[in-house]
mmCIF file of C-alpha atoms in Angstrom:
data_model
loop_
_atom_site.group_PDB
_atom_site.id
_atom_site.type_symbol
_atom_site.label_atom_id
_atom_site.label_comp_id
_atom_site.label_asym_id
_atom_site.label_seq_id
_atom_site.Cartn_x
_atom_site.Cartn_y
_atom_site.Cartn_z
ATOM 1 C CA MET X 1 0.000 0.000 0.000
ATOM 2 C CA ASN X 2 1.234 3.501 -0.792
ATOM 3 C CA GLN X 3 2.022 5.144 2.564
ATOM 4 C CA PHE X 4 2.313 8.641 1.115
ATOM 5 C CA LYS X 5 -0.735 10.864 0.889
ATOM 6 C CA LYS X 6 -1.098 12.660 -2.414
ATOM 7 C CA THR X 7 -0.869 16.424 -1.970
ATOM 8 C CA PRO X 8 -3.289 18.435 -4.134
ATOM 9 C CA VAL X 9 -1.817 21.058 -6.445
ATOM 10 C CA VAL X 10 -4.218 23.639 -4.967
ATOM 11 C CA SER X 11 -5.720 23.255 -1.519
ATOM 12 C CA LYS X 12 -9.523 23.283 -1.262
ATOM 13 C CA GLU X 13 -9.285 26.368 0.934
ATOM 14 C CA PHE X 14 -7.868 28.451 -1.911
ATOM 15 C CA ALA X 15 -9.381 26.698 -4.949
ATOM 16 C CA PHE X 16 -11.726 29.623 -5.691
ATOM 17 C CA GLN X 17 -8.867 32.129 -5.403
ATOM 18 C CA PHE X 18 -6.817 30.013 -7.805
ATOM 19 C CA ILE X 19 -9.619 30.077 -10.389
ATOM 20 C CA ILE X 20 -9.983 33.860 -10.126
ATOM 21 C CA ILE X 21 -6.240 34.460 -10.493
ATOM 22 C CA THR X 22 -6.164 32.110 -13.484
ATOM 23 C CA ILE X 23 -8.760 34.338 -15.166
ATOM 24 C CA LEU X 24 -6.273 37.217 -14.936
ATOM 25 C CA PHE X 25 -3.959 35.399 -17.331
ATOM 26 C CA ALA X 26 -6.854 35.015 -19.767
ATOM 27 C CA LEU X 27 -7.444 38.780 -19.532
ATOM 28 C CA TRP X 28 -3.789 39.324 -20.509
ATOM 29 C CA GLY X 29 -4.117 37.034 -23.505
ATOM 30 C CA ILE X 30 -7.435 38.501 -24.679
ATOM 31 C CA ALA X 31 -6.161 42.089 -24.586
ATOM 32 C CA ASN X 32 -2.940 41.113 -26.366
ATOM 33 C CA ASP X 33 -4.629 39.113 -29.131
ATOM 34 C CA LEU X 34 -7.518 41.547 -29.566
ATOM 35 C CA THR X 35 -5.040 44.353 -30.209
ATOM 36 C CA THR X 36 -2.877 42.409 -32.696
ATOM 37 C CA PRO X 37 -5.118 42.963 -35.773
ATOM 38 C CA MET X 38 -5.904 46.567 -34.850
ATOM 39 C CA VAL X 39 -2.928 47.968 -36.798
ATOM 40 C CA SER X 40 -4.488 46.695 -40.023
ATOM 41 C CA THR X 41 -8.024 47.593 -38.902
ATOM 42 C CA PHE X 42 -7.248 51.218 -38.022
ATOM 43 C CA LYS X 43 -5.431 51.609 -41.361
ATOM 44 C CA LYS X 44 -8.615 50.562 -43.165
ATOM 45 C CA VAL X 45 -10.968 52.680 -41.050
ATOM 46 C CA MET X 46 -8.645 55.708 -41.155
ATOM 47 C CA PRO X 47 -6.903 55.465 -44.552
ATOM 48 C CA GLU X 48 -5.231 58.820 -43.956
ATOM 49 C CA LEU X 49 -2.922 57.077 -41.501
ATOM 50 C CA SER X 50 0.440 55.915 -42.798
ATOM 51 C CA ASN X 51 1.571 52.371 -41.991
ATOM 52 C CA THR X 52 3.982 53.848 -39.457
ATOM 53 C CA GLN X 53 1.194 55.773 -37.739
ATOM 54 C CA ALA X 54 -1.079 52.710 -37.706
ATOM 55 C CA SER X 55 1.687 50.666 -36.052
ATOM 56 C CA LEU X 56 1.628 53.097 -33.119
ATOM 57 C CA VAL X 57 -1.212 50.870 -31.854
ATOM 58 C CA GLN X 58 1.415 48.334 -30.790
ATOM 59 C CA PHE X 59 3.745 51.068 -29.549
ATOM 60 C CA ALA X 60 1.047 52.407 -27.220
ATOM 61 C CA PHE X 61 0.074 48.915 -26.082
ATOM 62 C CA TYR X 62 3.534 47.534 -25.293
ATOM 63 C CA PHE X 63 5.080 50.770 -24.055
ATOM 64 C CA GLY X 64 2.725 50.506 -21.087
ATOM 65 C CA TYR X 65 4.647 47.429 -19.893
ATOM 66 C CA PHE X 66 7.965 49.267 -20.081
ATOM 67 C CA PHE X 67 6.540 52.306 -18.316
ATOM 68 C CA MET X 68 4.786 50.495 -15.472
ATOM 69 C CA ALA X 69 6.685 47.204 -14.918
ATOM 70 C CA LEU X 70 9.194 48.536 -12.388
ATOM 71 C CA PRO X 71 6.725 50.794 -10.500
ATOM 72 C CA ALA X 72 4.363 47.804 -10.305
ATOM 73 C CA ALA X 73 7.108 45.568 -8.900
ATOM 74 C CA LEU X 74 8.039 48.183 -6.288
ATOM 75 C CA PHE X 75 4.363 48.746 -5.401
ATOM 76 C CA ILE X 76 3.728 45.036 -4.880
ATOM 77 C CA ARG X 77 6.995 44.725 -2.927
ATOM 78 C CA LYS X 78 5.858 47.482 -0.549
ATOM 79 C CA TYR X 79 2.207 46.519 -0.200
ATOM 80 C CA SER X 80 0.818 43.153 -1.350
ATOM 81 C CA TYR X 81 -0.034 41.054 -4.405
ATOM 82 C CA LYS X 82 -3.747 41.652 -3.812
ATOM 83 C CA SER X 83 -3.226 45.431 -3.808
ATOM 84 C CA GLY X 84 -1.271 45.122 -7.051
ATOM 85 C CA ILE X 85 -4.053 43.077 -8.658
ATOM 86 C CA ILE X 86 -6.677 45.636 -7.617
ATOM 87 C CA VAL X 87 -4.681 48.548 -9.059
ATOM 88 C CA GLY X 88 -4.016 46.574 -12.239
ATOM 89 C CA LEU X 89 -7.683 45.749 -12.765
ATOM 90 C CA LEU X 90 -8.709 49.371 -12.128
ATOM 91 C CA LEU X 91 -6.275 50.584 -14.801
ATOM 92 C CA TYR X 92 -7.369 47.817 -17.188
ATOM 93 C CA ALA X 93 -11.059 48.728 -16.815
ATOM 94 C CA THR X 94 -10.339 52.460 -17.112
ATOM 95 C CA GLY X 95 -8.416 51.971 -20.360
ATOM 96 C CA ALA X 96 -11.167 49.752 -21.767
ATOM 97 C CA PHE X 97 -13.931 52.255 -20.977
ATOM 98 C CA LEU X 98 -11.903 55.087 -22.544
ATOM 99 C CA PHE X 99 -12.610 53.442 -25.900
ATOM 100 C CA TYR X 100 -16.143 54.856 -25.762
ATOM 101 C CA PRO X 101 -15.161 58.568 -25.768
ATOM 102 C CA ALA X 102 -12.319 57.738 -28.191
ATOM 103 C CA ALA X 103 -14.898 56.387 -30.678
ATOM 104 C CA HIS X 104 -17.248 59.307 -30.004
ATOM 105 C CA TYR X 105 -14.585 61.928 -30.756
ATOM 106 C CA GLN X 106 -13.065 59.768 -33.542
ATOM 107 C CA SER X 107 -9.634 60.502 -32.106
ATOM 108 C CA TYR X 108 -6.829 58.104 -32.989
ATOM 109 C CA THR X 109 -4.665 59.605 -30.245
ATOM 110 C CA PHE X 110 -7.418 58.916 -27.715
ATOM 111 C CA PHE X 111 -7.476 55.265 -28.804
ATOM 112 C CA LEU X 112 -3.700 55.045 -28.317
ATOM 113 C CA VAL X 113 -3.945 56.514 -24.806
ATOM 114 C CA SER X 114 -6.689 53.999 -23.984
ATOM 115 C CA LEU X 115 -4.474 51.092 -25.045
ATOM 116 C CA TRP X 116 -1.569 52.481 -23.028
ATOM 117 C CA VAL X 117 -3.694 52.679 -19.874
ATOM 118 C CA ILE X 118 -4.840 49.073 -20.375
ATOM 119 C CA THR X 119 -1.261 47.801 -20.465
ATOM 120 C CA CYS X 120 -0.250 49.876 -17.475
ATOM 121 C CA GLY X 121 -2.844 47.723 -15.720
ATOM 122 C CA LEU X 122 -1.586 44.539 -17.335
ATOM 123 C CA ALA X 123 1.917 45.290 -16.038
ATOM 124 C CA PHE X 124 0.439 44.708 -12.573
ATOM 125 C CA LEU X 125 -1.207 41.478 -13.591
ATOM 126 C CA GLU X 126 1.384 39.751 -15.547
ATOM 127 C CA THR X 127 -2.383 32.822 -23.184
ATOM 128 C CA THR X 128 -4.903 32.106 -25.498
ATOM 129 C CA SER X 129 -6.149 32.864 -29.037
ATOM 130 C CA THR X 130 -9.508 33.919 -27.598
ATOM 131 C CA GLY X 131 -8.822 37.522 -28.375
ATOM 132 C CA LEU X 132 -8.164 36.761 -32.038
ATOM 133 C CA VAL X 133 -11.491 34.991 -32.379
ATOM 134 C CA MET X 134 -13.205 37.978 -30.753
ATOM 135 C CA ALA X 135 -11.380 40.324 -33.099
ATOM 136 C CA GLN X 136 -12.471 38.367 -36.167
ATOM 137 C CA PHE X 137 -16.159 38.001 -35.348
ATOM 138 C CA LEU X 138 -16.836 41.112 -33.247
ATOM 139 C CA VAL X 139 -14.654 43.607 -35.089
ATOM 140 C CA ILE X 140 -13.102 42.624 -38.421
ATOM 141 C CA LYS X 141 -16.237 41.024 -39.919
ATOM 142 C CA GLU X 142 -18.320 44.085 -38.966
ATOM 143 C CA ILE X 143 -15.922 46.706 -40.327
ATOM 144 C CA LYS X 144 -17.635 48.322 -43.324
ATOM 145 C CA SER X 145 -14.400 49.943 -44.531
ATOM 146 C CA ASP X 146 -13.139 46.471 -45.398
ATOM 147 C CA ASP X 147 -15.897 46.097 -48.016
ATOM 148 C CA TYR X 148 -14.297 48.703 -50.286
ATOM 149 C CA SER X 149 -11.084 48.836 -52.277
ATOM 150 C CA GLN X 150 -8.838 51.841 -51.634
ATOM 151 C CA GLU X 151 -10.048 53.461 -54.851
ATOM 152 C CA ALA X 152 -13.747 52.851 -54.097
ATOM 153 C CA TYR X 153 -13.343 54.096 -50.535
ATOM 154 C CA LYS X 154 -11.769 57.349 -51.709
ATOM 155 C CA ALA X 155 -14.613 57.833 -54.222
ATOM 156 C CA LEU X 156 -17.298 57.911 -51.502
ATOM 157 C CA THR X 157 -18.916 61.213 -50.540
ATOM 158 C CA SER X 158 -17.875 62.946 -47.334
ATOM 159 C CA SER X 159 -21.186 62.067 -45.644
ATOM 160 C CA GLU X 160 -20.820 58.403 -46.638
ATOM 161 C CA LEU X 161 -17.256 58.336 -45.330
ATOM 162 C CA ALA X 162 -18.326 59.942 -42.040
ATOM 163 C CA SER X 163 -21.105 57.384 -41.567
ATOM 164 C CA ILE X 164 -18.813 54.421 -42.261
ATOM 165 C CA ARG X 165 -16.090 55.763 -39.978
ATOM 166 C CA GLU X 166 -18.546 56.360 -37.143
ATOM 167 C CA ASN X 167 -19.872 52.808 -37.479
ATOM 168 C CA ASP X 168 -16.431 51.217 -37.657
ATOM 169 C CA LEU X 169 -14.969 53.098 -34.695
ATOM 170 C CA ASP X 170 -18.008 52.128 -32.625
ATOM 171 C CA VAL X 171 -17.464 48.502 -33.654
ATOM 172 C CA ILE X 172 -13.801 48.681 -32.588
ATOM 173 C CA SER X 173 -14.758 50.021 -29.155
ATOM 174 C CA ILE X 174 -17.473 47.426 -28.333
ATOM 175 C CA PRO X 175 -15.262 44.442 -27.351
ATOM 176 C CA TYR X 176 -13.047 46.669 -25.216
ATOM 177 C CA ILE X 177 -16.028 48.137 -23.367
ATOM 178 C CA GLY X 178 -17.327 44.594 -22.846
ATOM 179 C CA LEU X 179 -13.935 43.639 -21.426
ATOM 180 C CA GLY X 180 -14.103 46.652 -19.111
ATOM 181 C CA ILE X 181 -17.438 45.499 -17.665
ATOM 182 C CA PHE X 182 -16.088 41.962 -17.197
ATOM 183 C CA VAL X 183 -12.944 43.312 -15.503
ATOM 184 C CA LEU X 184 -15.056 45.340 -13.057
ATOM 185 C CA VAL X 185 -16.912 42.161 -12.073
ATOM 186 C CA ILE X 186 -13.589 40.374 -11.468
ATOM 187 C CA LEU X 187 -12.344 43.409 -9.524
ATOM 188 C CA ILE X 188 -15.324 43.288 -7.150
ATOM 189 C CA ILE X 189 -14.795 39.553 -6.623
ATOM 190 C CA ILE X 190 -11.069 40.112 -5.916
ATOM 191 C CA ILE X 191 -11.836 42.845 -3.359
ATOM 192 C CA LEU X 192 -14.308 40.590 -1.538
ATOM 193 C CA THR X 193 -12.069 37.500 -1.678
ATOM 194 C CA LYS X 194 -9.555 36.619 1.025
ATOM 195 C CA MET X 195 -6.170 35.937 -0.558
ATOM 196 C CA PRO X 196 -3.420 33.752 0.939
ATOM 197 C CA LYS X 197 -0.685 35.820 2.562
ATOM 198 C CA THR X 198 2.853 35.470 1.239
ATOM 199 C CA ALA X 199 5.981 35.878 3.279
ATOM 200 C CA GLN X 200 7.800 39.128 2.602
ATOM 201 C CA GLU X 201 11.500 38.715 3.172
ATOM 202 C CA ASP X 202 13.184 41.454 1.183
ATOM 203 C CA LYS X 203 16.636 41.173 2.697
ATOM 204 C CA MET X 204 18.225 43.171 -0.118
ATOM 205 C CA SER X 205 17.497 46.856 -0.689
ATOM 206 C CA VAL X 206 16.381 48.133 -4.073
ATOM 207 C CA SER X 207 19.701 49.932 -4.651
ATOM 208 C CA GLU X 208 21.656 46.772 -3.842
ATOM 209 C CA SER X 209 19.456 44.809 -6.247
ATOM 210 C CA PHE X 210 20.144 47.264 -9.071
ATOM 211 C CA LYS X 211 23.874 47.215 -8.356
ATOM 212 C CA LYS X 212 24.037 43.426 -8.630
ATOM 213 C CA LEU X 213 21.866 43.365 -11.740
ATOM 214 C CA PHE X 214 23.955 45.920 -13.620
ATOM 215 C CA ALA X 215 27.069 43.885 -12.817
ATOM 216 C CA ASN X 216 25.502 40.689 -14.201
ATOM 217 C CA LYS X 217 26.495 40.366 -17.877
ATOM 218 C CA ASN X 218 24.290 37.311 -18.426
ATOM 219 C CA TYR X 219 21.261 39.200 -17.101
ATOM 220 C CA LYS X 220 21.882 42.377 -19.111
ATOM 221 C CA HIS X 221 22.271 40.437 -22.340
ATOM 222 C CA GLY X 222 19.143 38.485 -21.425
ATOM 223 C CA VAL X 223 17.098 41.693 -21.195
ATOM 224 C CA ILE X 224 18.367 42.702 -24.642
ATOM 225 C CA ALA X 225 17.562 39.272 -26.096
ATOM 226 C CA GLN X 226 14.091 39.409 -24.537
ATOM 227 C CA ALA X 227 13.416 42.806 -26.113
ATOM 228 C CA PHE X 228 14.395 41.482 -29.544
ATOM 229 C CA TYR X 229 12.324 38.320 -29.082
ATOM 230 C CA VAL X 230 9.160 40.224 -28.095
ATOM 231 C CA GLY X 231 9.727 42.576 -31.024
ATOM 232 C CA ALA X 232 9.915 39.599 -33.405
ATOM 233 C CA GLN X 233 6.775 38.013 -31.983
ATOM 234 C CA ILE X 234 4.664 41.156 -32.182
ATOM 235 C CA MET X 235 5.850 41.977 -35.701
ATOM 236 C CA CYS X 236 5.099 38.468 -37.001
ATOM 237 C CA TRP X 237 1.645 38.371 -35.415
ATOM 238 C CA THR X 238 0.751 41.960 -36.334
ATOM 239 C CA PHE X 239 1.934 42.317 -39.928
ATOM 240 C CA ILE X 240 0.642 38.942 -41.064
ATOM 241 C CA PHE X 241 -2.565 40.899 -41.825
ATOM 242 C CA GLN X 242 -0.760 43.187 -44.275
ATOM 243 C CA TYR X 243 1.130 40.199 -45.672
ATOM 244 C CA VAL X 244 -2.137 38.378 -46.402
ATOM 245 C CA ASP X 245 -3.763 41.528 -47.813
ATOM 246 C CA ASN X 246 -0.906 41.794 -50.315
ATOM 247 C CA ILE X 247 -1.222 38.112 -51.287
ATOM 248 C CA ASN X 248 -4.971 38.570 -51.824
ATOM 249 C CA LYS X 249 -4.424 41.621 -54.021
ATOM 250 C CA THR X 250 -1.527 40.107 -55.977
ATOM 251 C CA PHE X 251 -2.948 36.646 -56.608
ATOM 252 C CA GLY X 252 -6.677 37.404 -56.532
ATOM 253 C CA LEU X 253 -7.314 35.296 -53.431
ATOM 254 C CA GLU X 254 -9.644 35.819 -50.456
ATOM 255 C CA LEU X 255 -7.582 34.524 -47.552
ATOM 256 C CA THR X 256 -8.568 35.492 -43.987
ATOM 257 C CA ALA X 257 -5.481 36.584 -42.054
ATOM 258 C CA THR X 258 -7.039 35.903 -38.652
ATOM 259 C CA TYR X 259 -7.334 32.189 -39.387
ATOM 260 C CA TYR X 260 -3.646 31.969 -40.287
ATOM 261 C CA ASN X 261 -2.771 33.876 -37.131
ATOM 262 C CA ILE X 262 -4.781 31.361 -35.103
ATOM 263 C CA VAL X 263 -2.853 28.538 -36.810
ATOM 264 C CA ALA X 264 0.338 30.362 -35.804
ATOM 265 C CA MET X 265 -0.901 30.412 -32.190
ATOM 266 C CA ILE X 266 -1.635 26.682 -32.312
ATOM 267 C CA LEU X 267 1.848 25.988 -33.698
ATOM 268 C CA PHE X 268 3.232 28.259 -30.971
ATOM 269 C CA LEU X 269 1.574 26.081 -28.328
ATOM 270 C CA LEU X 270 2.765 22.899 -30.052
ATOM 271 C CA GLY X 271 6.312 24.242 -30.214
ATOM 272 C CA ARG X 272 6.165 25.071 -26.502
ATOM 273 C CA TRP X 273 5.270 21.441 -25.696
ATOM 274 C CA ILE X 274 7.988 20.072 -27.969
ATOM 275 C CA GLY X 275 10.627 22.488 -26.705
ATOM 276 C CA THR X 276 9.785 21.875 -23.050
ATOM 277 C CA GLY X 277 10.047 18.140 -23.627
ATOM 278 C CA LEU X 278 13.434 18.486 -25.317
ATOM 279 C CA MET X 279 14.784 20.575 -22.435
ATOM 280 C CA LYS X 280 14.521 17.583 -20.118
ATOM 281 C CA THR X 281 17.598 16.131 -21.819
ATOM 282 C CA ILE X 282 19.116 19.001 -23.826
ATOM 283 C CA ASN X 283 20.752 22.214 -22.616
ATOM 284 C CA PRO X 284 18.089 25.005 -22.726
ATOM 285 C CA SER X 285 20.579 27.402 -24.317
ATOM 286 C CA LYS X 286 21.199 24.929 -27.111
ATOM 287 C CA ILE X 287 17.441 24.612 -27.678
ATOM 288 C CA LEU X 288 17.184 28.412 -27.714
ATOM 289 C CA MET X 289 19.995 28.648 -30.262
ATOM 290 C CA VAL X 290 18.523 25.962 -32.553
ATOM 291 C CA PHE X 291 15.013 27.413 -32.344
ATOM 292 C CA GLY X 292 16.466 30.855 -33.049
ATOM 293 C CA ILE X 293 18.157 29.561 -36.194
ATOM 294 C CA GLY X 294 14.922 27.847 -37.251
ATOM 295 C CA GLY X 295 13.077 31.141 -36.815
ATOM 296 C CA VAL X 296 15.692 32.959 -38.918
ATOM 297 C CA LEU X 297 15.289 30.451 -41.760
ATOM 298 C CA CYS X 298 11.486 30.757 -41.698
ATOM 299 C CA ALA X 299 11.733 34.557 -41.673
ATOM 300 C CA ALA X 300 14.030 34.341 -44.701
ATOM 301 C CA GLY X 301 11.366 32.238 -46.416
ATOM 302 C CA ALA X 302 8.690 34.837 -45.615
ATOM 303 C CA ILE X 303 10.903 37.461 -47.265
ATOM 304 C CA VAL X 304 11.999 35.785 -50.505
ATOM 305 C CA LEU X 305 9.092 33.401 -51.204
ATOM 306 C CA GLN X 306 5.898 34.656 -52.808
ATOM 307 C CA GLY X 307 2.260 33.736 -52.191
ATOM 308 C CA MET X 308 1.288 30.794 -50.018
ATOM 309 C CA SER X 309 4.870 29.519 -49.650
ATOM 310 C CA GLY X 310 5.890 32.776 -48.013
ATOM 311 C CA LEU X 311 2.771 32.801 -45.825
ATOM 312 C CA ILE X 312 3.435 29.250 -44.628
ATOM 313 C CA SER X 313 7.008 30.254 -43.764
ATOM 314 C CA LEU X 314 5.699 33.243 -41.822
ATOM 315 C CA VAL X 315 3.202 31.117 -39.879
ATOM 316 C CA CYS X 316 5.893 28.533 -39.054
ATOM 317 C CA ILE X 317 8.065 31.136 -37.320
ATOM 318 C CA SER X 318 5.722 30.756 -34.345
ATOM 319 C CA ILE X 319 6.907 27.179 -33.740
ATOM 320 C CA PHE X 320 10.417 28.448 -33.114
ATOM 321 C CA MET X 321 9.410 31.510 -31.085
ATOM 322 C CA SER X 322 7.402 29.349 -28.689
ATOM 323 C CA ILE X 323 10.053 28.591 -26.072
ATOM 324 C CA MET X 324 11.941 31.870 -26.250
ATOM 325 C CA PHE X 325 10.301 34.063 -23.598
ATOM 326 C CA PRO X 326 10.416 31.578 -20.672
ATOM 327 C CA THR X 327 13.814 30.198 -21.717
ATOM 328 C CA ILE X 328 15.457 33.623 -21.901
ATOM 329 C CA TYR X 329 13.757 34.454 -18.600
ATOM 330 C CA GLY X 330 15.169 31.361 -16.899
ATOM 331 C CA ILE X 331 18.697 31.789 -18.280
ATOM 332 C CA ALA X 332 18.849 35.495 -17.437
ATOM 333 C CA LEU X 333 17.736 34.972 -13.809
ATOM 334 C CA LYS X 334 19.889 31.884 -13.171
ATOM 335 C CA ASP X 335 21.691 31.806 -9.804
ATOM 336 C CA MET X 336 20.084 35.038 -8.608
ATOM 337 C CA GLY X 337 18.992 35.646 -5.049
ATOM 338 C CA ASP X 338 16.786 38.471 -3.813
ATOM 339 C CA GLU X 339 17.762 40.654 -6.777
ATOM 340 C CA ALA X 340 15.673 38.335 -8.990
ATOM 341 C CA LYS X 341 12.520 40.138 -7.773
ATOM 342 C CA ILE X 342 13.626 43.399 -9.386
ATOM 343 C CA GLY X 343 15.373 41.511 -12.176
ATOM 344 C CA SER X 344 12.112 39.954 -13.285
ATOM 345 C CA ALA X 345 10.646 43.457 -13.656
ATOM 346 C CA GLY X 346 13.510 44.307 -16.008
ATOM 347 C CA LEU X 347 12.624 41.331 -18.180
ATOM 348 C CA VAL X 348 8.996 42.478 -18.266
ATOM 349 C CA MET X 349 10.201 45.960 -19.238
ATOM 350 C CA ALA X 350 11.980 44.296 -22.174
ATOM 351 C CA ILE X 351 8.504 43.912 -23.676
ATOM 352 C CA VAL X 352 9.191 47.451 -24.940
ATOM 353 C CA GLY X 353 10.657 45.653 -27.956
ATOM 354 C CA GLY X 354 7.047 44.998 -28.947
ATOM 355 C CA ALA X 355 6.456 48.756 -28.864
ATOM 356 C CA LEU X 356 9.447 49.882 -30.905
ATOM 357 C CA MET X 357 9.949 47.195 -33.547
ATOM 358 C CA PRO X 358 6.458 47.334 -35.176
ATOM 359 C CA VAL X 359 6.879 51.077 -35.752
ATOM 360 C CA MET X 360 10.142 50.370 -37.560
ATOM 361 C CA GLN X 361 8.445 47.690 -39.653
ATOM 362 C CA GLY X 362 5.606 50.088 -40.452
ATOM 363 C CA SER X 363 8.153 52.625 -41.719
ATOM 364 C CA ILE X 364 9.513 50.002 -44.154
ATOM 365 C CA LEU X 365 5.966 49.513 -45.495
ATOM 366 C CA ASP X 366 5.829 53.269 -46.123
ATOM 367 C CA LEU X 367 8.962 53.246 -48.339
ATOM 368 C CA GLY X 368 7.014 53.685 -51.572
ATOM 369 C CA GLY X 369 3.633 54.821 -50.296
ATOM 370 C CA SER X 370 0.666 53.553 -48.312
ATOM 371 C CA GLY X 371 0.427 50.252 -50.187
ATOM 372 C CA PHE X 372 2.263 47.014 -49.381
ATOM 373 C CA ALA X 373 4.057 46.476 -52.688
ATOM 374 C CA ASP X 374 4.753 50.017 -53.926
ATOM 375 C CA VAL X 375 8.458 49.169 -54.068
ATOM 376 C CA LYS X 376 10.110 45.896 -55.113
ATOM 377 C CA LEU X 377 13.413 45.375 -53.322
ATOM 378 C CA PHE X 378 16.059 43.707 -55.507
ATOM 379 C CA GLY X 379 13.494 43.797 -58.274
ATOM 380 C CA PHE X 380 11.187 41.074 -56.906
ATOM 381 C CA ILE X 381 10.635 41.386 -53.120
ATOM 382 C CA PRO X 382 7.547 43.478 -52.171
ATOM 383 C CA GLU X 383 8.193 45.887 -49.318
ATOM 384 C CA VAL X 384 5.767 44.022 -47.030
ATOM 385 C CA ASN X 385 7.844 40.859 -47.522
ATOM 386 C CA PHE X 386 11.107 42.726 -47.076
ATOM 387 C CA SER X 387 9.875 44.256 -43.822
ATOM 388 C CA PHE X 388 10.278 40.836 -42.193
ATOM 389 C CA ILE X 389 14.024 41.408 -42.296
ATOM 390 C CA LEU X 390 13.458 42.943 -38.856
ATOM 391 C CA PRO X 391 12.059 39.755 -37.227
ATOM 392 C CA LEU X 392 14.914 37.863 -38.935
ATOM 393 C CA ILE X 393 17.494 40.113 -37.261
ATOM 394 C CA CYS X 394 15.681 39.885 -33.912
ATOM 395 C CA LEU X 395 15.623 36.082 -34.000
ATOM 396 C CA ALA X 396 19.311 36.025 -34.950
ATOM 397 C CA VAL X 397 20.029 38.020 -31.768
ATOM 398 C CA VAL X 398 18.086 35.457 -29.724
ATOM 399 C CA ALA X 399 19.987 32.589 -31.379
ATOM 400 C CA TYR X 400 23.270 34.278 -30.499
ATOM 401 C CA TYR X 401 22.182 34.714 -26.868
ATOM 402 C CA GLY X 402 21.491 30.986 -26.744
ATOM 403 C CA TYR X 403 24.941 30.274 -28.164
ATOM 404 C CA SER X 404 26.699 32.707 -25.823
ATOM 405 C CA THR X 405 25.090 31.222 -22.692
ATOM 406 C CA LEU X 406 25.699 27.536 -23.393
ATOM 407 C CA LYS X 407 28.044 27.238 -20.411
ATOM 408 C CA VAL X 408 25.933 29.384 -18.095
ATOM 409 C CA SER X 409 22.737 27.376 -18.520
ATOM 410 C CA LYS X 410 23.969 23.810 -18.143
ATOM 411 C CA GLU X 411 21.679 23.508 -15.158
ATOM 412 C CA ILE X 412 18.591 25.681 -14.856
#
């Protein structure tokens, strides 16, 4: 007879709390995935925006992490995790509800501020393709601007344009307002729920933590690698919409970008399972290096191949990106003590790569004009294809970090 009693993963006393906290991760994923197609959507609803300006959607969204990650870590360190969750949910709900006046005033800047406030909240909370499904059926399918070609849209009267824009901006705001209401419900439940207390033993001061972190070469390079990885991920998942639009226009197809992005998410999850399994017997840094090289090769395919072959290459990048965030995180924080608490905030701040890189990619799309193939690089590569040179470079940086830390990460 087995003399050992099986210990449950979550005690019955805190099962409800566990479920509520788990929902917070879903909120992170929904907001992230719902925002991914908005660069393409805003460009269609507001055609006066350049591709660079439209990509500011991701800048506003991911800059919130950079701005708030460290203050959030210090706040939680001083007070409690429950207080941090409450503040995060309040900011999340506020940002979501700001979409209503943003749609009313038809202000793109207002929308950007709303997204920034949402991620300031998410920085306190730190996934699923749920948001992409919501984006497809609650937003993209209902956008009237998408029913017209650029030429037909420009030919509409001013009153027709105003009516379509009003409708489309209202459609964009609806899922965010719905999220805001849902977040308020979760917030009330959190406030009324007793959370387990955690021991606070901050033996090291904040200044001492920073001093040790800045002296840690492995950590500093890890933050850089994380920034490049997040940049690659956001670019691949954001500009797949423009990539598909160009394929549709060039080859006369009617592909739905959202479905290919969902396939990318599924491959991402599959790659995470495969990579995690491999790490049981193979050095994590070696896995990171190999996956980085695989991502580089797929990005090269997305650049030079045309039509479906290029799209398949772009989708397959997600397999190789799958293990990067947690692996870089683990390698960068290896052998740390109390300074890891502040160090983890630095790795969250590295998400700023997702704010900066898409803007750079958008500027490449603007090389010849507002279209996606106004310029052919080397005589045959459309600018939208060529723009994926940026994810290629980012993934090469990640591969090099894996190579450079082979000795450091023998045991994680």
